[in-house]
Each structure stands twice: as C-alpha cells, then as structure tokens.
Amino acid sequence: MYLRKLTKQLLKKSEESILLALEIYNKPTVLYRLESFCIFFTNAWELILKAYLIEQYKSAKVVFLRKKPGEERKTISIDDCLGRIFSNVDDPIRKNIEDISELRNKATHLIIPELEALYVGLFQRGVINYVEHLSKWFSRSLEITPRLLTIAFSFNPENVELISIRKKYGAEVSVFYDIIRQRIAQNVVNYGGQYSIPLDFKLALIKNPKKADIILSSGQTGELKGQLIEVPRDPGRTHPYLSMHILEEFKKEGIELSYHDILCIREKENITPETKPEYMYQDKVHKYTSPQYSPQFIEFVKHKIATNSKYVQICNNHYRSKRGMREKTIL
C-alpha cells in the first residue's frame, strides 16, 4: 500500500505510543499507570486518525488549522478527527476513545487506582479497536504477540466500594467516582462490546474447579462454607485472538487461511461459545461483537491440519453441504 511520507511518520509514532501505553500499564509498580495509559492511548489514536484523514483527502493540509500571524501552525484536535471520521456521535468506537481521552484531562487528584475496575474493559476494547483499524485502514500489524496486547488487571472487591472510597479520598473524589461508574455502566448497555469488553465470571464447586472463576469451597463433612475465592477471568486474556490474529498466526507457519475457513472449521467441529467455551468466547449480552479465540483453539486446528493436510478442505465441503441442506429445507 502506497502511503505518503507524513502518513508513515504519523503511523510509526502512533504504533510506538500504543505499545508504550501497554508497557506502562502492565507494570504494577508504576504509580501513574492510569494517567500514563490514557495519555499514550489517546496520542496513538490521534495520530492514526490524522494519518487516515491525510490518505482519504490525499493531502496533509486536512489536519492543519489556518495559520495565524505570528503563531506556529497547529493541527486539529482528536475531537475534530473523531467528528470527521466517526460522524455518528453514538458510534461505540468513538465513545470508547472519547471516554478514555476525557479521563486524561481530569485533575490528577481525581485519578485514583480504584478507577481501574471501571476502565479496564474500555482500555482492552480500545486497544483491540486500534489494532483492527490499523489493519483495516493501512494493512499494518503490530510486531507483537496478541497476548501482549492484553491489559493486566488486579481485581480487588474493596476497590469498588463507594463507602471505602469516601473514607479514603473524601467527598469530591467519591462523587466523581460514582458519576463515572454510573456513566460507564449506562454506556456499556447502550454501546455494547465495541465500547467495552466485559469481565466474565463463573461459579463452580471445589470438586470441579477447573473452569471456575469464583470457587465455593466445602468443609470436611461436605457442608458448604461461605468462603469465596475470587479469580476474575478477563476474556481479553483467556481468549486474546481475533480472527485476523488467527490468520496471522497460521501465516507464520506457512499456512494460508481465510476468514471463511475459520467459519467452516467452527461449523465442522461445532465450536460455539456454549459448546466449546475453552476455544471461543463472544459477548452474550450485546449483539454484533467479534468472536475471540483462545490459544487452545489455535493448537487444536494446527493439530488437525498436521494430522490431515486436507482438513481445511474437508471443513469447507462440510459447510457447503450443510448450507445446501438448509437451503433445501427453506425451499
């Protein structure tokens, strides 16, 4: 793909910025992780949006404001970029970027570690949205494994107690936290999986804890005790691969797959979030969200292909035959 010189420069800085956002956020010893992530994340999006506008209008002038006498020439803001590219104010991708960008602009004393519990889903979705648009707009991918594109999140139930926040930080911070909490909760309902990735939880008895996120233990006599061990599961960590990541992983092995091939494999093996949750995850609450896959899914398909070189073709044939049967049923 031909890109203008300025576009290439903007993309390089944008990619470096998103990687810095991830690197800093995933270091628990960094004190200003939230603020730093928001700064680098917003900068990454601002640069990629400007690069996209330049290519769409075939001119760098589109990102510059009219120069005033005696002043340096300035570029348009990220809000201007979002308005031109995502013209629908209710676009979930736009809302995700706007809400993270807004946190960047808040007073430092309002940014507390407890906000992590509210924003982690937005951060993870925002990173995935960035990677998808980098590929969609510029046919570029980050030279990094999908696992490193995830957000490390330390869960602590006490962090989301409004009373404890009020005691610890005071009324002003407590009010700010509650406003943010309610707004994000409403936005998740309104905008769905492209706005924020939900944290998914399961409950199981200790006798079969392998798939449990919350484990209810039993005493020696078999009587249930009220002790809960909470282990939150973030789909962005357990199922970090989108379809495009799957294709990239197989391409490294010299295997060319298509999006349709993945669909055919799922049909042949009856892989759905319900039948094979260890392989596939998809947000059940919101419609039209992208499926996410686990490393186990990749290993499963690799094993199938290694065992039978015609495996993908078999899956395609199976899909065509099933589709033909469905069409006959409709007729």
mmCIF file of C-alpha atoms in Angstrom:
data_model
loop_
_atom_site.group_PDB
_atom_site.id
_atom_site.type_symbol
_atom_site.label_atom_id
_atom_site.label_comp_id
_atom_site.label_asym_id
_atom_site.label_seq_id
_atom_site.Cartn_x
_atom_site.Cartn_y
_atom_site.Cartn_z
ATOM 1 C CA MET A 1 0.000 0.000 0.000
ATOM 2 C CA TYR A 2 1.368 3.411 -1.024
ATOM 3 C CA LEU A 3 1.466 5.869 1.873
ATOM 4 C CA ARG A 4 2.607 9.468 1.980
ATOM 5 C CA LYS A 5 5.771 10.315 3.905
ATOM 6 C CA LEU A 6 3.905 12.200 6.647
ATOM 7 C CA THR A 7 1.436 9.325 6.982
ATOM 8 C CA LYS A 8 4.275 6.872 7.568
ATOM 9 C CA GLN A 9 5.788 9.145 10.207
ATOM 10 C CA LEU A 10 2.463 9.514 11.992
ATOM 11 C CA LEU A 11 1.829 5.761 11.938
ATOM 12 C CA LYS A 12 5.274 4.972 13.325
ATOM 13 C CA LYS A 13 4.760 7.364 16.235
ATOM 14 C CA SER A 14 1.216 6.073 16.731
ATOM 15 C CA GLU A 15 2.352 2.449 16.968
ATOM 16 C CA GLU A 16 5.130 3.370 19.392
ATOM 17 C CA SER A 17 2.619 5.255 21.513
ATOM 18 C CA ILE A 18 0.128 2.379 21.803
ATOM 19 C CA LEU A 19 2.942 -0.010 22.735
ATOM 20 C CA LEU A 20 4.175 2.415 25.392
ATOM 21 C CA ALA A 21 0.632 2.619 26.763
ATOM 22 C CA LEU A 22 0.537 -1.166 27.146
ATOM 23 C CA GLU A 23 4.056 -1.451 28.517
ATOM 24 C CA ILE A 24 3.493 1.152 31.216
ATOM 25 C CA TYR A 25 0.036 -0.082 32.183
ATOM 26 C CA ASN A 26 1.221 -3.663 32.581
ATOM 27 C CA LYS A 27 3.898 -2.635 35.101
ATOM 28 C CA PRO A 28 2.148 -2.686 38.501
ATOM 29 C CA THR A 29 4.982 -0.746 40.167
ATOM 30 C CA VAL A 30 4.343 2.364 38.050
ATOM 31 C CA LEU A 31 2.413 4.853 40.193
ATOM 32 C CA TYR A 32 0.678 6.762 37.394
ATOM 33 C CA ARG A 33 -0.391 3.815 35.259
ATOM 34 C CA LEU A 34 -3.925 5.035 34.564
ATOM 35 C CA GLU A 35 -2.891 8.557 33.612
ATOM 36 C CA SER A 36 0.042 7.338 31.527
ATOM 37 C CA PHE A 37 -2.071 4.795 29.646
ATOM 38 C CA CYS A 38 -4.701 7.430 28.832
ATOM 39 C CA ILE A 39 -2.069 9.880 27.555
ATOM 40 C CA PHE A 40 -0.288 7.412 25.263
ATOM 41 C CA PHE A 41 -3.517 5.689 24.165
ATOM 42 C CA THR A 42 -5.138 8.989 23.193
ATOM 43 C CA ASN A 43 -1.990 10.118 21.404
ATOM 44 C CA ALA A 44 -1.866 6.844 19.460
ATOM 45 C CA TRP A 45 -5.449 7.298 18.273
ATOM 46 C CA GLU A 46 -4.971 10.982 17.422
ATOM 47 C CA LEU A 47 -2.001 10.142 15.199
ATOM 48 C CA ILE A 48 -3.660 7.220 13.402
ATOM 49 C CA LEU A 49 -6.804 9.298 12.814
ATOM 50 C CA LYS A 50 -4.750 12.121 11.287
ATOM 51 C CA ALA A 51 -2.883 9.620 9.121
ATOM 52 C CA TYR A 52 -6.213 8.243 7.885
ATOM 53 C CA LEU A 53 -7.541 11.718 7.077
ATOM 54 C CA ILE A 54 -4.389 12.563 5.106
ATOM 55 C CA GLU A 55 -4.776 9.434 2.984
ATOM 56 C CA GLN A 56 -8.505 9.951 2.487
ATOM 57 C CA TYR A 57 -8.136 13.582 1.385
ATOM 58 C CA LYS A 58 -4.810 12.925 -0.368
ATOM 59 C CA SER A 59 -3.327 15.991 1.293
ATOM 60 C CA ALA A 60 -1.661 16.843 4.599
ATOM 61 C CA LYS A 61 -3.488 20.191 4.671
ATOM 62 C CA VAL A 62 -6.591 18.489 6.036
ATOM 63 C CA VAL A 63 -5.046 18.075 9.515
ATOM 64 C CA PHE A 64 -3.731 21.640 9.831
ATOM 65 C CA LEU A 65 -5.599 24.679 11.130
ATOM 66 C CA ARG A 66 -5.416 28.031 9.390
ATOM 67 C CA LYS A 67 -2.166 29.683 10.453
ATOM 68 C CA LYS A 68 -2.463 32.915 12.413
ATOM 69 C CA PRO A 69 0.150 35.678 12.014
ATOM 70 C CA GLY A 70 2.986 35.321 14.497
ATOM 71 C CA GLU A 71 1.914 31.839 15.642
ATOM 72 C CA GLU A 72 3.127 28.364 14.794
ATOM 73 C CA ARG A 73 0.880 26.308 12.595
ATOM 74 C CA LYS A 74 -1.286 23.936 14.661
ATOM 75 C CA THR A 75 -3.065 20.689 13.830
ATOM 76 C CA ILE A 76 -6.676 19.765 14.534
ATOM 77 C CA SER A 77 -7.602 18.113 17.836
ATOM 78 C CA ILE A 78 -8.511 14.486 18.394
ATOM 79 C CA ASP A 79 -12.146 15.568 18.845
ATOM 80 C CA ASP A 80 -12.093 17.134 15.374
ATOM 81 C CA CYS A 81 -10.613 13.928 13.953
ATOM 82 C CA LEU A 82 -13.271 11.777 15.609
ATOM 83 C CA GLY A 83 -16.050 14.041 14.343
ATOM 84 C CA ARG A 84 -14.848 13.771 10.751
ATOM 85 C CA ILE A 85 -14.228 10.013 10.708
ATOM 86 C CA PHE A 86 -16.839 8.659 13.138
ATOM 87 C CA SER A 87 -19.581 11.171 12.326
ATOM 88 C CA ASN A 88 -22.206 9.314 14.369
ATOM 89 C CA VAL A 89 -21.916 10.657 17.931
ATOM 90 C CA ASP A 90 -23.212 7.308 19.200
ATOM 91 C CA ASP A 91 -20.547 5.246 17.446
ATOM 92 C CA PRO A 92 -19.218 2.871 20.170
ATOM 93 C CA ILE A 93 -15.615 3.146 18.946
ATOM 94 C CA ARG A 94 -15.829 6.933 19.104
ATOM 95 C CA LYS A 95 -17.370 6.818 22.591
ATOM 96 C CA ASN A 96 -14.619 4.483 23.797
ATOM 97 C CA ILE A 97 -11.894 6.888 22.648
ATOM 98 C CA GLU A 98 -13.733 9.952 23.970
ATOM 99 C CA ASP A 99 -14.245 8.498 27.449
ATOM 100 C CA ILE A 100 -10.606 7.443 27.791
ATOM 101 C CA SER A 101 -9.432 10.785 26.412
ATOM 102 C CA GLU A 102 -11.667 12.600 28.890
ATOM 103 C CA LEU A 103 -10.070 10.769 31.821
ATOM 104 C CA ARG A 104 -6.698 12.024 30.580
ATOM 105 C CA ASN A 105 -7.899 15.596 31.025
ATOM 106 C CA LYS A 106 -9.191 15.194 34.587
ATOM 107 C CA ALA A 107 -7.420 16.723 37.577
ATOM 108 C CA THR A 108 -4.671 14.486 38.944
ATOM 109 C CA HIS A 109 -6.184 14.222 42.424
ATOM 110 C CA LEU A 110 -9.360 12.680 40.945
ATOM 111 C CA ILE A 111 -7.474 9.806 39.288
ATOM 112 C CA ILE A 112 -7.366 7.014 41.865
ATOM 113 C CA PRO A 113 -6.315 3.338 41.468
ATOM 114 C CA GLU A 114 -9.889 2.209 42.125
ATOM 115 C CA LEU A 115 -10.918 3.606 38.738
ATOM 116 C CA GLU A 116 -9.063 0.693 37.152
ATOM 117 C CA ALA A 117 -12.007 -1.591 37.913
ATOM 118 C CA LEU A 118 -14.259 0.710 35.857
ATOM 119 C CA TYR A 119 -11.952 1.368 32.924
ATOM 120 C CA VAL A 120 -10.143 -1.916 32.319
ATOM 121 C CA GLY A 121 -12.839 -3.144 29.905
ATOM 122 C CA LEU A 122 -12.663 0.139 27.976
ATOM 123 C CA PHE A 123 -8.869 0.006 27.825
ATOM 124 C CA GLN A 124 -8.830 -3.543 26.458
ATOM 125 C CA ARG A 125 -11.536 -2.820 23.895
ATOM 126 C CA GLY A 126 -9.782 0.386 22.875
ATOM 127 C CA VAL A 127 -6.538 -1.467 22.183
ATOM 128 C CA ILE A 128 -8.347 -4.092 20.103
ATOM 129 C CA ASN A 129 -10.203 -1.376 18.177
ATOM 130 C CA TYR A 130 -6.866 0.300 17.448
ATOM 131 C CA VAL A 131 -5.269 -2.902 16.140
ATOM 132 C CA GLU A 132 -8.307 -3.657 13.969
ATOM 133 C CA HIS A 133 -8.290 -0.185 12.390
ATOM 134 C CA LEU A 134 -4.534 -0.238 11.867
ATOM 135 C CA SER A 135 -5.089 -3.375 9.802
ATOM 136 C CA LYS A 136 -8.291 -2.164 8.120
ATOM 137 C CA TRP A 137 -7.036 1.279 7.123
ATOM 138 C CA PHE A 138 -3.348 0.670 6.448
ATOM 139 C CA SER A 139 -2.889 -3.126 6.177
ATOM 140 C CA ARG A 140 -0.381 -2.918 9.024
ATOM 141 C CA SER A 141 0.005 -5.036 12.132
ATOM 142 C CA LEU A 142 1.981 -4.557 15.307
ATOM 143 C CA GLU A 143 5.086 -6.731 15.602
ATOM 144 C CA ILE A 144 3.924 -8.173 18.880
ATOM 145 C CA THR A 145 2.100 -11.297 20.036
ATOM 146 C CA PRO A 146 -1.644 -10.955 20.756
ATOM 147 C CA ARG A 147 -1.023 -11.945 24.379
ATOM 148 C CA LEU A 148 0.946 -8.732 24.888
ATOM 149 C CA LEU A 149 -1.984 -6.723 23.584
ATOM 150 C CA THR A 150 -3.924 -7.548 26.736
ATOM 151 C CA ILE A 151 -4.326 -5.468 29.864
ATOM 152 C CA ALA A 152 -3.126 -6.819 33.218
ATOM 153 C CA PHE A 153 -5.844 -6.221 35.799
ATOM 154 C CA SER A 154 -5.565 -6.740 39.538
ATOM 155 C CA PHE A 155 -9.059 -7.369 40.940
ATOM 156 C CA ASN A 156 -9.921 -6.307 44.479
ATOM 157 C CA PRO A 157 -13.591 -6.165 45.542
ATOM 158 C CA GLU A 158 -12.793 -3.472 48.101
ATOM 159 C CA ASN A 159 -11.698 -1.175 45.290
ATOM 160 C CA VAL A 160 -15.277 -0.669 44.131
ATOM 161 C CA GLU A 161 -16.880 0.100 47.490
ATOM 162 C CA LEU A 162 -18.113 3.692 47.411
ATOM 163 C CA ILE A 163 -18.069 3.977 51.201
ATOM 164 C CA SER A 164 -14.406 2.990 51.430
ATOM 165 C CA ILE A 165 -13.533 5.449 48.644
ATOM 166 C CA ARG A 166 -15.278 8.272 50.507
ATOM 167 C CA LYS A 167 -13.390 7.466 53.710
ATOM 168 C CA LYS A 168 -10.067 7.170 51.913
ATOM 169 C CA TYR A 169 -10.218 10.113 49.493
ATOM 170 C CA GLY A 170 -13.027 12.414 50.595
ATOM 171 C CA ALA A 171 -16.390 13.529 49.219
ATOM 172 C CA GLU A 172 -15.187 15.168 45.978
ATOM 173 C CA VAL A 173 -13.375 12.076 44.734
ATOM 174 C CA SER A 174 -16.229 9.821 45.869
ATOM 175 C CA VAL A 175 -18.790 11.852 43.894
ATOM 176 C CA PHE A 176 -16.535 11.865 40.815
ATOM 177 C CA TYR A 177 -16.076 8.085 41.067
ATOM 178 C CA ASP A 178 -19.816 7.452 41.369
ATOM 179 C CA ILE A 179 -20.598 9.663 38.349
ATOM 180 C CA ILE A 180 -18.025 7.805 36.247
ATOM 181 C CA ARG A 181 -19.296 4.422 37.479
ATOM 182 C CA GLN A 182 -22.895 5.169 36.517
ATOM 183 C CA ARG A 183 -21.962 6.670 33.148
ATOM 184 C CA ILE A 184 -19.766 3.748 32.103
ATOM 185 C CA ALA A 185 -22.397 1.241 33.232
ATOM 186 C CA GLN A 186 -25.003 3.012 31.088
ATOM 187 C CA ASN A 187 -22.629 3.282 28.125
ATOM 188 C CA VAL A 188 -21.921 -0.446 28.292
ATOM 189 C CA VAL A 189 -25.663 -1.066 27.966
ATOM 190 C CA ASN A 190 -26.041 1.492 25.172
ATOM 191 C CA TYR A 191 -22.964 0.725 23.070
ATOM 192 C CA GLY A 192 -22.110 -2.912 23.753
ATOM 193 C CA GLY A 193 -18.986 -4.906 23.020
ATOM 194 C CA GLN A 194 -17.244 -2.376 20.767
ATOM 195 C CA TYR A 195 -17.277 0.107 23.628
ATOM 196 C CA SER A 196 -16.050 -2.140 26.433
ATOM 197 C CA ILE A 197 -15.085 -5.776 26.908
ATOM 198 C CA PRO A 198 -16.971 -7.286 29.867
ATOM 199 C CA LEU A 199 -15.242 -9.306 32.563
ATOM 200 C CA ASP A 200 -16.902 -12.711 32.647
ATOM 201 C CA PHE A 201 -17.364 -14.772 35.840
ATOM 202 C CA LYS A 202 -18.382 -18.371 36.509
ATOM 203 C CA LEU A 203 -19.181 -20.210 39.725
ATOM 204 C CA ALA A 204 -18.293 -23.847 40.483
ATOM 205 C CA LEU A 205 -17.956 -26.136 43.480
ATOM 206 C CA ILE A 206 -14.438 -27.038 44.584
ATOM 207 C CA LYS A 207 -14.956 -30.622 43.331
ATOM 208 C CA ASN A 208 -14.747 -29.370 39.737
ATOM 209 C CA PRO A 209 -12.912 -26.038 39.844
ATOM 210 C CA LYS A 210 -11.089 -26.096 36.519
ATOM 211 C CA LYS A 211 -13.479 -23.728 34.743
ATOM 212 C CA ALA A 212 -14.366 -21.671 37.809
ATOM 213 C CA ASP A 213 -13.681 -18.011 38.366
ATOM 214 C CA ILE A 214 -15.359 -17.996 41.776
ATOM 215 C CA ILE A 215 -14.902 -21.159 43.864
ATOM 216 C CA LEU A 216 -17.259 -22.134 46.661
ATOM 217 C CA SER A 217 -15.354 -24.469 48.987
ATOM 218 C CA SER A 218 -16.813 -27.278 51.136
ATOM 219 C CA GLY A 219 -15.829 -28.451 54.631
ATOM 220 C CA GLN A 220 -14.638 -31.902 55.677
ATOM 221 C CA THR A 221 -18.198 -33.031 56.323
ATOM 222 C CA GLY A 222 -19.321 -31.905 52.893
ATOM 223 C CA GLU A 223 -21.237 -28.946 54.263
ATOM 224 C CA LEU A 224 -20.818 -25.811 52.229
ATOM 225 C CA LYS A 225 -18.957 -22.957 53.836
ATOM 226 C CA GLY A 226 -19.394 -19.324 52.949
ATOM 227 C CA GLN A 227 -15.794 -18.720 51.856
ATOM 228 C CA LEU A 228 -15.372 -17.323 48.346
ATOM 229 C CA ILE A 229 -12.107 -17.303 46.448
ATOM 230 C CA GLU A 230 -12.433 -14.832 43.595
ATOM 231 C CA VAL A 231 -10.408 -15.310 40.435
ATOM 232 C CA PRO A 232 -11.711 -12.916 37.753
ATOM 233 C CA ARG A 233 -11.464 -14.042 34.148
ATOM 234 C CA ASP A 234 -10.833 -11.419 31.504
ATOM 235 C CA PRO A 235 -11.752 -12.709 28.009
ATOM 236 C CA GLY A 236 -9.070 -10.432 26.642
ATOM 237 C CA ARG A 237 -6.504 -12.613 28.413
ATOM 238 C CA THR A 238 -8.066 -16.087 28.125
ATOM 239 C CA HIS A 239 -9.253 -15.572 24.520
ATOM 240 C CA PRO A 240 -6.915 -12.887 23.118
ATOM 241 C CA TYR A 241 -7.112 -13.798 19.422
ATOM 242 C CA LEU A 242 -9.480 -12.144 16.969
ATOM 243 C CA SER A 243 -9.990 -13.755 13.551
ATOM 244 C CA MET A 244 -7.274 -11.615 11.981
ATOM 245 C CA HIS A 245 -4.843 -12.773 14.677
ATOM 246 C CA ILE A 246 -5.687 -16.385 13.841
ATOM 247 C CA LEU A 247 -4.798 -15.775 10.194
ATOM 248 C CA GLU A 248 -1.517 -14.104 11.201
ATOM 249 C CA GLU A 249 -0.529 -16.976 13.491
ATOM 250 C CA PHE A 250 -1.075 -19.562 10.764
ATOM 251 C CA LYS A 251 0.673 -17.401 8.185
ATOM 252 C CA LYS A 252 3.799 -17.585 10.359
ATOM 253 C CA GLU A 253 3.613 -21.365 9.946
ATOM 254 C CA GLY A 254 3.260 -21.046 6.175
ATOM 255 C CA ILE A 255 -0.442 -21.909 6.297
ATOM 256 C CA GLU A 256 -2.833 -19.625 4.422
ATOM 257 C CA LEU A 257 -6.291 -19.481 5.975
ATOM 258 C CA SER A 258 -9.208 -17.158 5.280
ATOM 259 C CA TYR A 259 -11.981 -15.802 7.479
ATOM 260 C CA HIS A 260 -14.315 -18.211 5.700
ATOM 261 C CA ASP A 261 -12.036 -21.137 6.609
ATOM 262 C CA ILE A 262 -12.374 -20.257 10.290
ATOM 263 C CA LEU A 263 -16.154 -20.209 9.913
ATOM 264 C CA CYS A 264 -16.077 -23.621 8.205
ATOM 265 C CA ILE A 265 -13.879 -25.104 10.941
ATOM 266 C CA ARG A 266 -16.254 -23.838 13.599
ATOM 267 C CA GLU A 267 -19.206 -25.358 11.727
ATOM 268 C CA LYS A 268 -17.477 -28.717 11.219
ATOM 269 C CA GLU A 269 -16.329 -29.021 14.841
ATOM 270 C CA ASN A 270 -19.483 -27.448 16.320
ATOM 271 C CA ILE A 271 -17.428 -24.771 18.060
ATOM 272 C CA THR A 272 -19.574 -22.124 19.730
ATOM 273 C CA PRO A 273 -19.183 -20.180 22.987
ATOM 274 C CA GLU A 274 -21.684 -22.607 24.520
ATOM 275 C CA THR A 275 -20.329 -25.927 23.223
ATOM 276 C CA LYS A 276 -16.587 -25.134 23.392
ATOM 277 C CA PRO A 277 -16.039 -22.170 25.739
ATOM 278 C CA GLU A 278 -12.402 -23.177 26.096
ATOM 279 C CA TYR A 279 -11.939 -22.386 22.379
ATOM 280 C CA MET A 280 -14.267 -19.461 21.708
ATOM 281 C CA TYR A 281 -15.766 -16.505 23.541
ATOM 282 C CA GLN A 282 -18.383 -13.992 22.420
ATOM 283 C CA ASP A 283 -20.222 -11.354 24.403
ATOM 284 C CA LYS A 284 -23.717 -12.759 25.074
ATOM 285 C CA VAL A 285 -25.282 -9.506 26.203
ATOM 286 C CA HIS A 286 -24.513 -7.314 23.198
ATOM 287 C CA LYS A 287 -25.095 -8.149 19.537
ATOM 288 C CA TYR A 288 -22.618 -7.983 16.662
ATOM 289 C CA THR A 289 -19.443 -8.344 18.735
ATOM 290 C CA SER A 290 -16.409 -10.066 17.241
ATOM 291 C CA PRO A 291 -15.651 -13.643 18.358
ATOM 292 C CA GLN A 292 -12.491 -14.142 20.415
ATOM 293 C CA TYR A 293 -10.388 -17.310 20.399
ATOM 294 C CA SER A 294 -8.050 -18.972 22.861
ATOM 295 C CA PRO A 295 -4.522 -20.333 22.283
ATOM 296 C CA GLN A 296 -6.076 -23.804 22.678
ATOM 297 C CA PHE A 297 -8.192 -23.198 19.588
ATOM 298 C CA ILE A 298 -5.098 -22.449 17.528
ATOM 299 C CA GLU A 299 -3.333 -25.560 18.794
ATOM 300 C CA PHE A 300 -6.421 -27.657 18.072
ATOM 301 C CA VAL A 301 -6.577 -26.501 14.437
ATOM 302 C CA LYS A 302 -2.818 -26.896 13.980
ATOM 303 C CA HIS A 303 -3.067 -30.482 15.201
ATOM 304 C CA LYS A 304 -5.943 -31.202 12.816
ATOM 305 C CA ILE A 305 -4.035 -29.804 9.829
ATOM 306 C CA ALA A 306 -0.863 -31.668 10.791
ATOM 307 C CA THR A 307 -2.857 -34.894 11.033
ATOM 308 C CA ASN A 308 -4.697 -34.390 7.737
ATOM 309 C CA SER A 309 -3.398 -31.994 5.073
ATOM 310 C CA LYS A 310 -6.895 -31.829 3.542
ATOM 311 C CA TYR A 311 -8.562 -30.898 6.816
ATOM 312 C CA VAL A 312 -9.470 -27.321 5.826
ATOM 313 C CA GLN A 313 -10.955 -28.504 2.529
ATOM 314 C CA ILE A 314 -12.980 -31.132 4.389
ATOM 315 C CA CYS A 315 -14.360 -28.399 6.649
ATOM 316 C CA ASN A 316 -15.258 -26.255 3.632
ATOM 317 C CA ASN A 317 -17.034 -29.187 1.964
ATOM 318 C CA HIS A 318 -18.922 -29.896 5.174
ATOM 319 C CA TYR A 319 -20.011 -26.257 5.407
ATOM 320 C CA ARG A 320 -21.231 -26.227 1.795
ATOM 321 C CA SER A 321 -23.202 -29.416 2.281
ATOM 322 C CA LYS A 322 -24.809 -28.114 5.474
ATOM 323 C CA ARG A 323 -25.679 -24.838 3.755
ATOM 324 C CA GLY A 324 -27.204 -26.757 0.858
ATOM 325 C CA MET A 325 -29.350 -28.772 3.262
ATOM 326 C CA ARG A 326 -30.543 -25.583 4.948
ATOM 327 C CA GLU A 327 -31.466 -24.028 1.602
ATOM 328 C CA LYS A 328 -33.444 -27.137 0.622
ATOM 329 C CA THR A 329 -35.262 -27.031 3.948
ATOM 330 C CA ILE A 330 -36.227 -23.400 3.345
ATOM 331 C CA LEU A 331 -37.442 -24.210 -0.172
#
